[in-house]
């Protein structure tokens, strides 16, 4: 009888360990899937507003992480323009790239480490970006851009 009790106890311990291991493995897999699709608060670039600083997401091409401008960041939105303020290009479309380049030319002339970027967002957002970090699309700037 004692051997039977020991065998049942051992079997229950093994079964308990197997169930706990299976639950842990499933929890890890679910966590990995959630982390893959949740990118730490990424937002579509159309959420940007004038004054925002951001890095691009490492996983999603047009997703951005809003960041405090006091931390290293890739870009800073300088101004927002309504489409009616932007000239038309010869093909009839809006010349948003040219508009941003002209509007930001003074800042760009004083800051050789900056490039410019245009973000379509219901209007047009003109931003400065870290020219030195153009390939990584993260980091590079710290603090507000001297305007």
PDB file of C-alpha atoms in Angstrom, residues 5-107:
ATOM      1  CA  UNK A   5       0.780   5.894  -2.230  1.00  0.00           C
ATOM      2  CA  UNK A   6       4.336   6.885  -3.134  1.00  0.00           C
ATOM      3  CA  UNK A   7       3.687   6.172  -6.834  1.00  0.00           C
ATOM      4  CA  UNK A   8       0.495   8.277  -6.825  1.00  0.00           C
ATOM      5  CA  UNK A   9       2.285  11.138  -5.024  1.00  0.00           C
ATOM      6  CA  UNK A  10       5.157  11.049  -7.508  1.00  0.00           C
ATOM      7  CA  UNK A  11       2.746  10.977 -10.445  1.00  0.00           C
ATOM      8  CA  UNK A  12       0.839  13.984  -9.037  1.00  0.00           C
ATOM      9  CA  UNK A  13       4.069  15.953  -8.610  1.00  0.00           C
ATOM     10  CA  UNK A  14       5.152  15.168 -12.168  1.00  0.00           C
ATOM     11  CA  UNK A  15       1.700  16.105 -13.471  1.00  0.00           C
ATOM     12  CA  UNK A  16       1.757  19.385 -11.500  1.00  0.00           C
ATOM     13  CA  UNK A  17       5.210  20.265 -12.828  1.00  0.00           C
ATOM     14  CA  UNK A  18       4.086  19.455 -16.383  1.00  0.00           C
ATOM     15  CA  UNK A  19       0.969  21.649 -16.078  1.00  0.00           C
ATOM     16  CA  UNK A  20       2.944  24.561 -14.588  1.00  0.00           C
ATOM     17  CA  UNK A  21       5.564  24.247 -17.347  1.00  0.00           C
ATOM     18  CA  UNK A  22       2.867  24.164 -20.041  1.00  0.00           C
ATOM     19  CA  UNK A  23       1.103  27.231 -18.604  1.00  0.00           C
ATOM     20  CA  UNK A  24       4.432  29.104 -18.427  1.00  0.00           C
ATOM     21  CA  UNK A  25       5.270  28.193 -22.034  1.00  0.00           C
ATOM     22  CA  UNK A  26       1.854  29.353 -23.263  1.00  0.00           C
ATOM     23  CA  UNK A  27       2.199  32.608 -21.283  1.00  0.00           C
ATOM     24  CA  UNK A  28       5.638  33.238 -22.842  1.00  0.00           C
ATOM     25  CA  UNK A  29       4.293  32.611 -26.348  1.00  0.00           C
ATOM     26  CA  UNK A  30       1.329  34.933 -25.811  1.00  0.00           C
ATOM     27  CA  UNK A  31       3.667  37.562 -24.368  1.00  0.00           C
ATOM     28  CA  UNK A  32       5.996  37.282 -27.368  1.00  0.00           C
ATOM     29  CA  UNK A  33       3.109  37.741 -29.803  1.00  0.00           C
ATOM     30  CA  UNK A  34       1.790  40.746 -27.872  1.00  0.00           C
ATOM     31  CA  UNK A  35       5.248  42.366 -27.755  1.00  0.00           C
ATOM     32  CA  UNK A  36       5.769  41.763 -31.464  1.00  0.00           C
ATOM     33  CA  UNK A  37       2.597  43.624 -32.403  1.00  0.00           C
ATOM     34  CA  UNK A  38       2.720  46.228 -29.623  1.00  0.00           C
ATOM     35  CA  UNK A  39       5.608  48.541 -30.310  1.00  0.00           C
ATOM     36  CA  UNK A  40       5.832  50.452 -27.044  1.00  0.00           C
ATOM     37  CA  UNK A  41       3.268  53.103 -27.824  1.00  0.00           C
ATOM     38  CA  UNK A  42       3.906  53.597 -31.506  1.00  0.00           C
ATOM     39  CA  UNK A  43       1.465  55.839 -33.302  1.00  0.00           C
ATOM     40  CA  UNK A  44       0.883  56.550 -36.937  1.00  0.00           C
ATOM     41  CA  UNK A  45       2.865  59.612 -38.085  1.00  0.00           C
ATOM     42  CA  UNK A  46      -0.415  61.480 -38.656  1.00  0.00           C
ATOM     43  CA  UNK A  47      -0.710  61.862 -34.844  1.00  0.00           C
ATOM     44  CA  UNK A  48       2.216  64.297 -34.836  1.00  0.00           C
ATOM     45  CA  UNK A  49       1.535  67.955 -34.046  1.00  0.00           C
ATOM     46  CA  UNK A  50       3.638  71.108 -34.129  1.00  0.00           C
ATOM     47  CA  UNK A  51       6.151  70.982 -31.257  1.00  0.00           C
ATOM     48  CA  UNK A  52       6.280  67.166 -31.028  1.00  0.00           C
ATOM     49  CA  UNK A  53       9.594  65.310 -30.973  1.00  0.00           C
ATOM     50  CA  UNK A  54       9.810  61.698 -32.129  1.00  0.00           C
ATOM     51  CA  UNK A  55      11.792  58.641 -33.153  1.00  0.00           C
ATOM     52  CA  UNK A  56      10.581  56.260 -35.817  1.00  0.00           C
ATOM     53  CA  UNK A  57       9.551  52.786 -34.801  1.00  0.00           C
ATOM     54  CA  UNK A  58      12.133  50.076 -35.391  1.00  0.00           C
ATOM     55  CA  UNK A  59       9.407  47.710 -36.641  1.00  0.00           C
ATOM     56  CA  UNK A  60       6.771  49.760 -38.437  1.00  0.00           C
ATOM     57  CA  UNK A  61       7.896  52.086 -41.204  1.00  0.00           C
ATOM     58  CA  UNK A  62       5.525  55.016 -40.684  1.00  0.00           C
ATOM     59  CA  UNK A  63       4.962  54.575 -36.938  1.00  0.00           C
ATOM     60  CA  UNK A  64       6.512  57.038 -34.517  1.00  0.00           C
ATOM     61  CA  UNK A  65       7.302  57.148 -30.800  1.00  0.00           C
ATOM     62  CA  UNK A  66       6.576  60.553 -29.275  1.00  0.00           C
ATOM     63  CA  UNK A  67       9.482  61.557 -27.042  1.00  0.00           C
ATOM     64  CA  UNK A  68      10.325  64.439 -24.762  1.00  0.00           C
ATOM     65  CA  UNK A  69      12.468  66.889 -26.698  1.00  0.00           C
ATOM     66  CA  UNK A  70      14.964  66.839 -23.823  1.00  0.00           C
ATOM     67  CA  UNK A  71      15.827  63.209 -24.717  1.00  0.00           C
ATOM     68  CA  UNK A  72      17.636  62.155 -27.913  1.00  0.00           C
ATOM     69  CA  UNK A  73      15.141  62.122 -30.782  1.00  0.00           C
ATOM     70  CA  UNK A  74      15.153  61.896 -34.567  1.00  0.00           C
ATOM     71  CA  UNK A  75      12.841  64.709 -35.535  1.00  0.00           C
ATOM     72  CA  UNK A  76      10.901  67.726 -34.328  1.00  0.00           C
ATOM     73  CA  UNK A  77       7.778  69.169 -35.917  1.00  0.00           C
ATOM     74  CA  UNK A  78       8.382  72.892 -36.350  1.00  0.00           C
ATOM     75  CA  UNK A  79       5.202  74.092 -38.018  1.00  0.00           C
ATOM     76  CA  UNK A  80       1.873  73.003 -39.420  1.00  0.00           C
ATOM     77  CA  UNK A  81       0.363  74.459 -42.575  1.00  0.00           C
ATOM     78  CA  UNK A  82      -3.081  74.170 -44.063  1.00  0.00           C
ATOM     79  CA  UNK A  83      -3.052  72.955 -47.654  1.00  0.00           C
ATOM     80  CA  UNK A  84      -4.428  76.330 -48.821  1.00  0.00           C
ATOM     81  CA  UNK A  85      -1.137  77.982 -47.731  1.00  0.00           C
ATOM     82  CA  UNK A  86       0.964  75.747 -49.969  1.00  0.00           C
ATOM     83  CA  UNK A  87       1.761  76.617 -53.570  1.00  0.00           C
ATOM     84  CA  UNK A  88       0.933  74.253 -56.400  1.00  0.00           C
ATOM     85  CA  UNK A  89       3.720  72.544 -58.293  1.00  0.00           C
ATOM     86  CA  UNK A  90       3.788  72.627 -62.125  1.00  0.00           C
ATOM     87  CA  UNK A  91       1.983  69.271 -62.289  1.00  0.00           C
ATOM     88  CA  UNK A  92      -0.939  70.708 -60.306  1.00  0.00           C
ATOM     89  CA  UNK A  93      -0.299  69.007 -56.961  1.00  0.00           C
ATOM     90  CA  UNK A  94       0.807  70.660 -53.761  1.00  0.00           C
ATOM     91  CA  UNK A  95       4.497  71.509 -53.457  1.00  0.00           C
ATOM     92  CA  UNK A  96       4.638  70.490 -49.788  1.00  0.00           C
ATOM     93  CA  UNK A  97       8.321  69.472 -49.916  1.00  0.00           C
ATOM     94  CA  UNK A  98       9.305  72.811 -51.428  1.00  0.00           C
ATOM     95  CA  UNK A  99       7.090  74.650 -48.959  1.00  0.00           C
ATOM     96  CA  UNK A 100       8.749  72.963 -45.976  1.00  0.00           C
ATOM     97  CA  UNK A 101      12.220  73.547 -47.384  1.00  0.00           C
ATOM     98  CA  UNK A 102      11.495  77.265 -47.837  1.00  0.00           C
ATOM     99  CA  UNK A 103       9.826  77.646 -44.430  1.00  0.00           C
ATOM    100  CA  UNK A 104      12.673  75.873 -42.635  1.00  0.00           C
ATOM    101  CA  UNK A 105      15.533  77.388 -44.682  1.00  0.00           C
ATOM    102  CA  UNK A 106      16.628  79.799 -41.941  1.00  0.00           C
ATOM    103  CA  UNK A 107      16.795  77.030 -39.327  1.00  0.00           C
TER     104      UNK A 107
END
